[in-house]
Coordinates of N, CA and C (backbone and C1' of nucleotides) in Angstrom, one line a residue:
Chain T
M13 N 44.2 -12.2 40.3 CA 42.9 -12.7 40.7 C 42.0 -13.1 39.5
V14 N 40.8 -13.3 39.8 CA 39.9 -13.7 38.7 C 39.6 -12.5 37.8
H15 N 39.8 -12.8 36.5 CA 39.5 -11.7 35.5 C 38.0 -11.6 35.3
D16 N 37.5 -10.5 35.4 CA 36.1 -10.3 35.1 C 36.0 -9.5 33.8
W17 N 36.1 -10.2 32.7 CA 36.1 -9.5 31.4 C 34.8 -8.8 31.0
G18 N 33.8 -9.3 31.6 CA 32.5 -8.6 31.3 C 32.5 -7.2 31.9
E19 N 33.0 -7.1 33.1 CA 33.0 -5.8 33.8 C 34.1 -4.9 33.1
R20 N 35.2 -5.5 32.8 CA 36.3 -4.7 32.1 C 35.7 -4.1 30.8
E21 N 35.0 -4.9 30.1 CA 34.5 -4.5 28.9 C 33.5 -3.3 29.0
Q22 N 32.7 -3.4 30.1 CA 31.8 -2.3 30.4 C 32.5 -1.0 30.7
V23 N 33.7 -1.2 31.4 CA 34.4 0.0 31.7 C 35.1 0.7 30.5
T24 N 35.7 -0.2 29.7 CA 36.4 0.3 28.6 C 35.6 0.6 27.3
M25 N 34.4 0.0 27.2 CA 33.6 0.2 26.1 C 33.4 1.7 25.6
P26 N 32.9 2.5 26.6 CA 32.6 3.9 26.2 C 33.7 4.6 25.4
K27 N 35.0 4.3 25.9 CA 36.1 4.9 25.3 C 36.2 4.6 23.7
F28 N 35.8 3.4 23.4 CA 35.9 3.0 22.0 C 34.6 3.0 21.3
K29 N 33.6 3.5 22.0 CA 32.2 3.4 21.4 C 32.1 4.2 20.1
V30 N 31.6 3.6 19.1 CA 31.3 4.3 17.8 C 30.0 5.0 17.9
E31 N 30.0 6.3 17.7 CA 28.8 7.0 17.7 C 28.1 6.9 16.3
R32 N 27.3 5.9 16.2 CA 26.7 5.7 14.9 C 25.3 6.3 14.9
V33 N 25.0 7.0 13.8 CA 23.7 7.6 13.7 C 22.9 6.8 12.6
Y34 N 21.6 6.7 12.8 CA 20.7 5.9 11.9 C 19.8 6.8 11.1
W35 N 19.6 6.3 9.9 CA 18.7 7.0 8.9 C 17.8 6.1 8.2
L36 N 16.9 6.7 7.5 CA 16.1 6.0 6.5 C 16.2 6.7 5.2
M37 N 16.4 5.9 4.1 CA 16.5 6.5 2.8 C 15.5 5.8 1.9
K38 N 14.7 6.7 1.2 CA 13.7 6.2 0.3 C 14.1 6.1 -1.1
S39 N 13.7 5.1 -1.8 CA 13.9 5.0 -3.2 C 12.8 4.3 -3.9
E40 N 12.4 4.7 -5.0 CA 11.4 4.0 -5.8 C 12.1 2.8 -6.4
P41 N 11.6 1.6 -6.1 CA 12.3 0.4 -6.6 C 12.4 0.3 -8.1
E42 N 11.5 0.9 -8.8 CA 11.6 0.8 -10.2 C 12.7 1.7 -10.7
A43 N 13.1 2.7 -9.9 CA 14.2 3.5 -10.3 C 15.5 2.9 -9.8
F44 N 15.5 2.6 -8.5 CA 16.7 2.0 -7.9 C 16.3 1.2 -6.7
S45 N 16.4 -0.1 -6.8 CA 16.0 -1.0 -5.7 C 17.2 -1.5 -4.9
I46 N 16.9 -2.2 -3.8 CA 18.0 -2.7 -3.0 C 18.7 -3.8 -3.7
D47 N 18.0 -4.5 -4.7 CA 18.7 -5.5 -5.5 C 19.6 -4.8 -6.5
D48 N 19.3 -3.6 -7.0 CA 20.2 -2.9 -7.8 C 21.5 -2.6 -7.0
L49 N 21.3 -2.2 -5.8 CA 22.5 -1.8 -5.0 C 23.3 -3.1 -4.7
A50 N 22.7 -4.2 -4.5 CA 23.4 -5.5 -4.2 C 24.2 -5.9 -5.5
K51 N 23.7 -5.5 -6.6 CA 24.3 -5.9 -7.9 C 25.4 -4.9 -8.3
A52 N 25.4 -3.7 -7.7 CA 26.3 -2.7 -8.1 C 27.8 -3.1 -7.8
K53 N 28.7 -2.4 -8.5 CA 30.1 -2.7 -8.3 C 30.5 -2.4 -6.9
N54 N 31.1 -3.4 -6.3 CA 31.5 -3.3 -4.8 C 30.2 -3.2 -3.9
K55 N 29.1 -3.5 -4.5 CA 27.8 -3.3 -3.8 C 27.6 -1.9 -3.2
T56 N 28.2 -1.0 -4.0 CA 28.2 0.4 -3.5 C 27.8 1.3 -4.6
S57 N 27.1 2.4 -4.2 CA 26.6 3.3 -5.2 C 26.4 4.7 -4.6
P58 N 26.6 5.8 -5.4 CA 26.2 7.1 -4.9 C 24.7 7.2 -4.7
W59 N 24.2 7.9 -3.7 CA 22.8 8.1 -3.5 C 22.5 9.5 -4.0
D60 N 22.2 9.6 -5.3 CA 22.1 10.9 -5.9 C 20.6 11.3 -6.1
G61 N 20.4 12.5 -6.5 CA 19.0 12.9 -6.8 C 18.2 13.5 -5.7
V62 N 18.8 13.7 -4.5 CA 18.0 14.3 -3.5 C 17.9 15.8 -3.7
R63 N 16.6 16.3 -3.9 CA 16.4 17.7 -4.3 C 15.4 18.3 -3.4
N64 N 15.7 18.2 -2.1 CA 14.9 18.8 -1.1 C 15.8 19.3 0.0
Y65 N 15.6 20.5 0.4 CA 16.6 21.2 1.3 C 16.8 20.5 2.7
K66 N 15.6 20.1 3.2 CA 15.7 19.4 4.5 C 16.4 18.1 4.4
A67 N 16.1 17.3 3.4 CA 16.7 16.0 3.1 C 18.2 16.3 2.8
R68 N 18.5 17.3 2.1 CA 19.9 17.7 1.8 C 20.7 17.9 3.1
N69 N 20.0 18.6 4.0 CA 20.7 18.9 5.2 C 21.0 17.7 6.0
Y70 N 20.1 16.7 6.0 CA 20.3 15.5 6.7 C 21.5 14.7 6.0
I71 N 21.6 14.8 4.7 CA 22.7 14.1 4.0 C 24.0 14.7 4.5
K72 N 24.0 16.1 4.6 CA 25.2 16.7 5.1 C 25.6 16.3 6.5
D73 N 24.6 15.9 7.3 CA 24.9 15.4 8.6 C 25.5 14.0 8.7
M74 N 25.4 13.3 7.6 CA 25.8 11.9 7.6 C 27.3 11.7 7.8
K75 N 27.7 10.6 8.4 CA 29.1 10.3 8.7 C 29.4 8.9 8.2
I76 N 30.6 8.7 7.8 CA 31.0 7.3 7.4 C 30.8 6.4 8.6
G77 N 30.1 5.3 8.3 CA 29.8 4.3 9.4 C 28.4 4.4 9.9
D78 N 27.7 5.4 9.5 CA 26.2 5.5 9.8 C 25.5 4.4 9.1
Y79 N 24.4 3.9 9.7 CA 23.6 2.9 9.0 C 22.3 3.6 8.6
A80 N 21.7 3.0 7.5 CA 20.4 3.5 7.1 C 19.5 2.3 6.6
F81 N 18.2 2.5 6.9 CA 17.2 1.5 6.3 C 17.0 1.9 4.9
F82 N 17.0 0.9 4.0 CA 16.6 1.1 2.6 C 15.1 0.9 2.5
Y83 N 14.4 2.0 2.1 CA 13.0 2.0 2.0 C 12.5 2.0 0.6
H84 N 11.6 1.1 0.2 CA 11.0 1.2 -1.1 C 9.7 1.9 -1.1
S85 N 9.6 3.0 -1.9 CA 8.4 3.8 -1.9 C 7.7 3.8 -3.2
S86 N 6.5 4.3 -3.3 CA 5.7 4.4 -4.5 C 5.7 3.1 -5.3
C87 N 5.3 2.1 -4.5 CA 5.2 0.7 -5.1 C 4.1 0.0 -4.4
K88 N 3.9 -1.2 -4.9 CA 2.7 -2.0 -4.4 C 2.8 -2.2 -2.8
L89 N 3.9 -2.6 -2.3 CA 4.0 -2.8 -0.9 C 5.2 -1.9 -0.4
P90 N 4.9 -0.7 0.0 CA 6.0 0.2 0.6 C 6.5 -0.5 1.8
A91 N 7.9 -0.5 1.9 CA 8.4 -1.3 3.0 C 9.9 -0.9 3.2
I92 N 10.4 -1.2 4.4 CA 11.8 -1.2 4.7 C 12.3 -2.6 4.2
V93 N 13.3 -2.6 3.3 CA 13.7 -3.9 2.7 C 15.1 -4.3 3.1
G94 N 15.9 -3.4 3.8 CA 17.2 -3.8 4.2 C 18.0 -2.7 4.8
I95 N 19.3 -2.9 4.9 CA 20.2 -2.0 5.6 C 21.4 -1.7 4.7
V96 N 21.7 -0.4 4.7 CA 22.9 0.0 4.0 C 23.8 0.8 5.0
E97 N 25.1 0.9 4.6 CA 26.0 1.7 5.4 C 26.5 2.9 4.6
I98 N 26.6 4.0 5.3 CA 27.2 5.2 4.7 C 28.7 5.0 4.6
V99 N 29.3 5.1 3.4 CA 30.7 4.8 3.3 C 31.5 6.0 2.7
S100 N 30.9 7.1 2.6 CA 31.6 8.3 2.2 C 31.1 9.5 3.0
S101 N 31.9 10.5 3.0 CA 31.4 11.8 3.5 C 30.5 12.4 2.5
P102 N 29.7 13.4 2.9 CA 28.8 14.1 1.8 C 29.7 14.8 0.8
Y103 N 29.3 14.7 -0.4 CA 30.0 15.5 -1.5 C 29.1 15.9 -2.5
P104 N 29.4 16.9 -3.3 CA 28.5 17.5 -4.3 C 27.9 16.5 -5.3
D105 N 26.6 16.6 -5.5 CA 26.0 15.6 -6.4 C 26.1 16.1 -7.9
P106 N 26.9 15.4 -8.7 CA 27.2 15.9 -10.0 C 26.0 15.8 -11.0
S107 N 25.0 15.0 -10.6 CA 23.9 14.9 -11.5 C 23.1 16.2 -11.6
A108 N 23.3 17.1 -10.7 CA 22.7 18.4 -10.8 C 23.3 19.2 -11.9
W109 N 24.5 18.8 -12.4 CA 25.2 19.6 -13.4 C 25.0 19.1 -14.8
R110 N 24.4 17.9 -14.9 CA 24.2 17.3 -16.2 C 22.9 17.6 -16.8
E111 N 22.9 18.4 -17.9 CA 21.7 18.9 -18.5 C 20.7 17.8 -18.9
N112 N 21.2 16.6 -19.2 CA 20.3 15.5 -19.6 C 19.8 14.7 -18.5
S113 N 20.2 15.0 -17.3 CA 19.8 14.3 -16.1 C 18.5 14.7 -15.6
P114 N 17.6 13.8 -15.1 CA 16.4 14.2 -14.5 C 16.6 15.0 -13.3
Y115 N 17.8 15.0 -12.7 CA 18.1 15.7 -11.5 C 18.8 17.0 -11.8
F116 N 18.8 17.4 -13.0 CA 19.6 18.6 -13.4 C 19.0 19.9 -12.7
D117 N 19.9 20.7 -12.2 CA 19.4 21.9 -11.5 C 20.5 23.0 -11.9
P118 N 20.1 23.9 -12.8 CA 21.0 24.9 -13.3 C 21.5 25.8 -12.2
K119 N 20.8 25.8 -11.0 CA 21.3 26.7 -9.9 C 22.4 26.1 -9.1
S120 N 22.7 24.8 -9.4 CA 23.8 24.2 -8.7 C 25.0 24.2 -9.7
T121 N 26.1 24.7 -9.2 CA 27.3 24.7 -10.1 C 28.5 24.0 -9.3
P122 N 29.5 23.6 -10.0 CA 30.6 23.0 -9.4 C 31.3 24.0 -8.4
A123 N 31.3 25.2 -8.8 CA 31.9 26.2 -7.9 C 31.0 26.5 -6.6
N124 N 29.7 26.3 -6.8 CA 28.8 26.6 -5.7 C 27.7 25.5 -5.7
P125 N 28.1 24.3 -5.3 CA 27.1 23.2 -5.4 C 26.0 23.3 -4.4
R126 N 24.8 23.0 -4.8 CA 23.6 23.1 -4.0 C 23.2 21.8 -3.4
W127 N 23.5 20.7 -4.2 CA 22.9 19.4 -3.8 C 24.1 18.4 -3.5
F128 N 23.9 17.6 -2.4 CA 24.9 16.7 -2.0 C 24.4 15.3 -1.9
M129 N 25.4 14.4 -1.9 CA 25.1 12.9 -1.8 C 26.1 12.2 -1.0
V130 N 25.8 11.0 -0.7 CA 26.8 10.1 0.0 C 26.9 8.8 -0.8
D131 N 27.9 8.0 -0.6 CA 28.0 6.7 -1.2 C 27.4 5.7 -0.1
V132 N 26.6 4.8 -0.5 CA 26.1 3.8 0.4 C 26.5 2.4 -0.1
T133 N 26.7 1.5 0.8 CA 27.1 0.1 0.5 C 26.1 -0.8 1.1
F134 N 25.8 -1.9 0.3 CA 24.8 -2.9 0.7 C 25.3 -3.6 2.0
K135 N 24.4 -3.7 3.0 CA 24.7 -4.5 4.2 C 23.9 -5.8 4.2
K136 N 22.6 -5.6 4.2 CA 21.7 -6.8 4.1 C 20.3 -6.5 3.6
K137 N 19.7 -7.5 3.0 CA 18.4 -7.5 2.6 C 17.6 -8.4 3.5
F138 N 16.5 -7.9 4.0 CA 15.7 -8.7 4.9 C 15.0 -9.8 4.1
K139 N 14.9 -11.0 4.8 CA 14.2 -12.1 4.1 C 12.7 -11.7 3.8
E140 N 12.1 -11.0 4.7 CA 10.8 -10.5 4.5 C 10.9 -9.0 4.7
P141 N 10.4 -8.2 3.8 CA 10.4 -6.7 4.0 C 9.5 -6.3 5.2
I142 N 9.9 -5.3 5.9 CA 9.0 -4.8 7.0 C 8.1 -3.8 6.4
L143 N 6.8 -4.2 6.2 CA 5.8 -3.4 5.5 C 5.4 -2.2 6.2
L144 N 5.2 -1.1 5.4 CA 4.7 0.1 6.0 C 3.4 -0.1 6.8
Q145 N 2.6 -1.0 6.3 CA 1.3 -1.3 7.1 C 1.6 -1.9 8.4
D146 N 2.7 -2.7 8.5 CA 3.0 -3.3 9.8 C 3.7 -2.3 10.7
L147 N 4.5 -1.4 10.1 CA 5.2 -0.4 10.9 C 4.1 0.5 11.6
R148 N 3.0 0.7 10.9 CA 1.9 1.6 11.5 C 1.3 0.9 12.6
Q149 N 1.4 -0.4 12.7 CA 0.8 -1.2 13.8 C 1.6 -1.2 15.1
N150 N 2.9 -0.8 15.0 CA 3.8 -0.9 16.1 C 3.8 0.3 17.0
P151 N 3.2 0.2 18.2 CA 3.0 1.4 19.0 C 4.4 2.0 19.5
K152 N 5.4 1.2 19.4 CA 6.7 1.7 19.9 C 7.3 2.7 19.0
I153 N 6.8 2.8 17.8 CA 7.4 3.8 16.8 C 6.3 4.7 16.3
S154 N 5.3 5.0 17.1 CA 4.2 5.8 16.7 C 4.7 7.2 16.4
D155 N 5.8 7.6 16.9 CA 6.3 9.0 16.7 C 7.2 9.1 15.5
F156 N 7.5 8.0 14.8 CA 8.4 7.9 13.7 C 7.9 8.8 12.6
T157 N 8.8 9.7 12.1 CA 8.4 10.7 11.1 C 7.8 10.0 9.8
L158 N 8.4 8.9 9.5 CA 7.9 8.1 8.3 C 6.4 7.9 8.3
L159 N 5.9 7.7 9.6 CA 4.5 7.4 9.7 C 3.6 8.6 9.9
K160 N 4.2 9.8 9.9 CA 3.4 11.0 10.2 C 2.7 11.4 8.9
K161 N 1.5 11.9 9.0 CA 0.7 12.3 7.9 C 1.4 13.4 7.1
G162 N 1.4 13.3 5.8 CA 2.0 14.4 5.0 C 3.5 14.3 4.9
N163 N 4.1 13.3 5.5 CA 5.6 13.2 5.4 C 6.0 12.9 4.0
R164 N 6.9 13.7 3.5 CA 7.4 13.5 2.1 C 8.9 13.4 2.0
L165 N 9.6 13.5 3.1 CA 11.0 13.6 3.1 C 11.6 12.2 2.6
S166 N 12.6 12.3 1.8 CA 13.2 11.1 1.2 C 14.4 10.6 2.1
I167 N 14.8 11.5 3.0 CA 15.9 11.1 4.0 C 15.4 11.5 5.4
L168 N 15.4 10.5 6.2 CA 14.9 10.7 7.6 C 15.8 10.2 8.6
P169 N 16.0 11.0 9.8 CA 16.7 10.4 10.9 C 15.9 9.3 11.6
V170 N 16.6 8.3 12.1 CA 15.9 7.3 12.9 C 16.6 7.2 14.2
T171 N 15.9 7.3 15.3 CA 16.5 7.2 16.6 C 17.0 5.8 16.9
Q172 N 17.9 5.6 17.9 CA 18.4 4.3 18.2 C 17.2 3.4 18.7
Q173 N 16.3 4.0 19.4 CA 15.2 3.2 19.9 C 14.3 2.8 18.8
Q174 N 14.1 3.7 17.8 CA 13.2 3.3 16.6 C 13.9 2.2 15.8
W175 N 15.2 2.4 15.6 CA 16.0 1.4 14.9 C 15.9 0.0 15.5
Q176 N 16.0 0.0 16.8 CA 15.9 -1.3 17.5 C 14.5 -1.9 17.5
S177 N 13.5 -1.0 17.7 CA 12.2 -1.5 17.6 C 11.8 -2.0 16.3
I178 N 12.3 -1.4 15.2 CA 12.0 -1.9 13.9 C 12.7 -3.2 13.6
L179 N 14.0 -3.3 14.0 CA 14.7 -4.5 13.8 C 14.0 -5.7 14.6
A180 N 13.5 -5.4 15.7 CA 12.8 -6.4 16.5 C 11.6 -7.0 15.8
M181 N 11.1 -6.2 14.9 CA 9.9 -6.7 14.1 C 10.3 -7.9 13.2
I182 N 11.5 -8.0 12.9 CA 12.0 -9.1 12.0 C 11.8 -10.4 12.8
H183 N 12.2 -10.4 14.0 CA 12.1 -11.6 14.8 C 10.7 -12.1 15.1
E184 N 9.8 -11.1 14.9 CA 8.4 -11.5 15.1 C 7.7 -12.1 13.8
Q185 N 8.5 -11.9 12.7 CA 8.0 -12.5 11.5 C 8.1 -14.0 11.4
N186 N 7.4 -14.6 10.5 CA 7.7 -16.0 10.3 C 7.8 -16.4 8.9
Chain V
dG9 P -4.3 6.5 -15.3 O5' -5.4 7.3 -14.6 C5' -6.5 6.5 -14.2 C4' -7.0 7.1 -12.9 C3' -6.8 8.6 -12.7 O3' -8.0 9.0 -12.0 C1' -5.7 7.6 -11.0
dC10 P -8.4 10.5 -11.9 O5' -8.5 10.6 -10.3 C5' -9.2 9.7 -9.6 C4' -9.0 9.9 -8.1 C3' -8.9 11.4 -7.8 O3' -9.8 11.6 -6.6 C1' -7.0 10.3 -7.0
dC11 P -10.2 13.1 -6.3 O5' -9.2 13.4 -5.1 C5' -9.1 12.5 -4.0 C4' -7.9 13.0 -3.1 C3' -7.8 14.5 -3.0 O3' -7.3 14.8 -1.7 C1' -5.8 13.6 -3.8
dA12 P -8.1 15.8 -0.9 O5' -7.4 15.7 0.5 C5' -7.0 14.5 1.1 C4' -5.6 14.5 1.7 C3' -5.3 15.9 2.4 O3' -4.6 15.6 3.6 C1' -3.7 15.4 0.7
dA13 P -4.2 16.7 4.6 O5' -2.7 16.9 4.2 C5' -1.7 15.9 4.4 C4' -0.4 16.3 3.9 C3' 0.0 17.7 4.4 O3' 1.4 17.7 4.8 C1' 0.2 17.6 2.1
dC14 P 1.9 18.4 6.1 O5' 2.5 19.8 5.6 C5' 2.5 20.1 4.2 C4' 3.8 19.6 3.6 C3' 4.8 20.7 3.4 O3' 6.2 20.2 3.5 C1' 3.9 20.1 1.3
dG15 P 7.3 21.3 3.6 O5' 7.7 21.6 2.1 C5' 8.4 20.6 1.4 C4' 8.8 21.1 0.0 C3' 9.6 22.5 0.0 O3' 10.6 22.4 -0.9 C1' 7.6 22.7 -1.3
dT16 P 11.6 23.6 -1.2 O5' 11.0 24.2 -2.5 C5' 10.8 23.4 -3.6 C4' 10.3 24.3 -4.8 C3' 11.1 25.6 -5.0 O3' 11.4 25.7 -6.3 C1' 8.8 26.0 -4.8
dT17 P 12.3 26.9 -6.9 O5' 11.2 27.8 -7.7 C5' 10.3 27.1 -8.5 C4' 9.3 28.2 -9.0 C3' 9.9 29.5 -9.3 O3' 9.5 29.9 -10.6 C1' 8.1 29.8 -7.9
dG18 P 10.3 31.0 -11.5 O5' 9.2 32.2 -11.4 C5' 7.8 31.9 -11.7 C4' 7.0 33.1 -11.3 C3' 7.7 34.5 -11.5 O3' 6.8 35.4 -11.9 C1' 7.2 34.3 -9.3
dG19 P 7.2 36.6 -12.8 O5' 5.8 37.5 -12.7 C5' 4.6 36.9 -12.7 C4' 3.6 37.6 -11.8 C3' 3.7 39.1 -11.8 O3' 2.4 39.7 -11.8 C1' 4.1 38.4 -9.6
dC20 P 2.1 41.1 -12.3 O5' 2.0 41.9 -10.9 C5' 1.0 41.7 -10.0 C4' 1.4 42.2 -8.6 C3' 2.0 43.6 -8.7 O3' 1.0 44.6 -8.6 C1' 3.0 42.2 -7.0
Chain C
dG7 P 11.6 39.5 4.8 O5' 10.3 40.2 4.2 C5' 9.3 40.9 4.8 C4' 8.0 40.5 4.2 C3' 7.6 39.0 4.4 O3' 6.2 38.9 4.5 C1' 7.6 39.4 2.1
dC8 P 5.5 37.9 5.4 O5' 4.1 37.8 4.6 C5' 3.4 39.1 4.2 C4' 2.6 38.9 3.0 C3' 1.8 37.6 3.0 O3' 0.4 37.9 2.7 C1' 3.0 37.8 1.0
dC9 P -0.8 36.9 3.1 O5' -1.0 36.1 1.7 C5' -1.2 36.8 0.5 C4' -1.2 35.9 -0.7 C3' -1.7 34.5 -0.3 O3' -2.4 34.0 -1.5 C1' 0.4 34.3 -1.2
dA10 P -3.9 33.6 -1.4 O5' -4.3 33.4 -3.0 C5' -3.9 34.4 -3.9 C4' -3.4 33.8 -5.2 C3' -4.1 32.5 -5.6 O3' -4.2 32.5 -7.0 C1' -1.8 32.1 -5.3
dA11 P -5.0 31.4 -7.8 O5' -3.9 30.7 -8.5 C5' -2.9 31.5 -9.3 C4' -1.8 30.6 -9.7 C3' -2.3 29.2 -10.3 O3' -1.6 28.9 -11.5 C1' -0.6 28.9 -8.6
dC12 P -2.0 27.7 -12.4 O5' -0.8 26.8 -12.3 C5' 0.5 27.3 -12.3 C4' 1.5 26.4 -11.6 C3' 1.3 24.9 -12.0 O3' 2.5 24.5 -12.7 C1' 1.7 25.2 -9.7
dG13 P 2.6 23.0 -13.3 O5' 3.5 22.3 -12.2 C5' 4.8 22.9 -11.9 C4' 5.5 22.1 -11.0 C3' 5.5 20.6 -11.3 O3' 6.8 20.0 -11.1 C1' 4.6 20.9 -9.1
dT14 P 7.1 18.5 -11.3 O5' 7.1 17.9 -9.9 C5' 7.9 18.5 -8.9 C4' 7.8 17.7 -7.6 C3' 7.8 16.2 -7.8 O3' 8.7 15.7 -6.8 C1' 5.9 16.8 -6.5
dT15 P 9.2 14.2 -6.8 O5' 8.6 13.6 -5.5 C5' 8.7 14.4 -4.3 C4' 7.8 13.8 -3.3 C3' 7.8 12.3 -3.2 O3' 8.1 11.9 -1.9 C1' 5.6 13.1 -3.4
dG16 P 8.6 10.5 -1.5 O5' 7.2 9.7 -1.3 C5' 6.4 10.0 -0.2 C4' 5.1 9.3 -0.4 C3' 5.2 7.8 -0.8 O3' 4.4 7.1 -0.1 C1' 3.7 8.9 -2.2
dG17 P 4.7 5.5 0.2 O5' 3.3 5.2 1.1 C5' 2.9 6.2 2.1 C4' 1.4 6.3 2.0 C3' 0.6 5.0 2.0 O3' -0.5 5.1 2.9 C1' 0.0 6.3 0.1
dC18 P -1.2 3.8 3.5 O5' -2.4 3.7 2.5 C5' -3.4 4.7 2.5 C4' -4.3 4.5 1.3 C3' -4.6 3.1 1.0 O3' -5.9 2.7 1.6 C1' -4.3 4.4 -1.0

DNA sequence: GCCAACGTTGGC
DNA sequence: GCCAACGTTGGC
């Protein structure tokens, strides 16, 4: 009979559905920008230096294949500037063990690591950054942690709805 | 450079 | 385990 590939796809899709989780990762562009990541070897870099327990726990929740918004903070125009993919499982952050590192923490040891990181790879840089001031104007993401007063976390979970609402803002740009 | 909002530290 | 002092984050 007539093949209905659309319907078949709907039936079989859930079986192969990838459960991807979304995040937002902050970086000060003067320290490490999305262009730095794009220029890195294999466009991939460890995301080191996270020194906050809640953010650390989010890192530990990350899985290979998750996506994250790359956010530029502490700069003239704070904004989401692109997308990265998580390409490693969480593993101990060795910068905590280097005494000359700004991220040195004597309480973290190789035997008992306190801080973790993942490797991220460059996926895309938006033609126009999605500015924080514009995110604040979008009622669909009014609950987004990034926009909450007093938020200081450098790693944030992003719901699928928030992810899509934010991506939709790109198409509204000109 | 200011300052609100947290997180961390350490004395008690 | 409380909490004051201090440090940090990050928008403005």
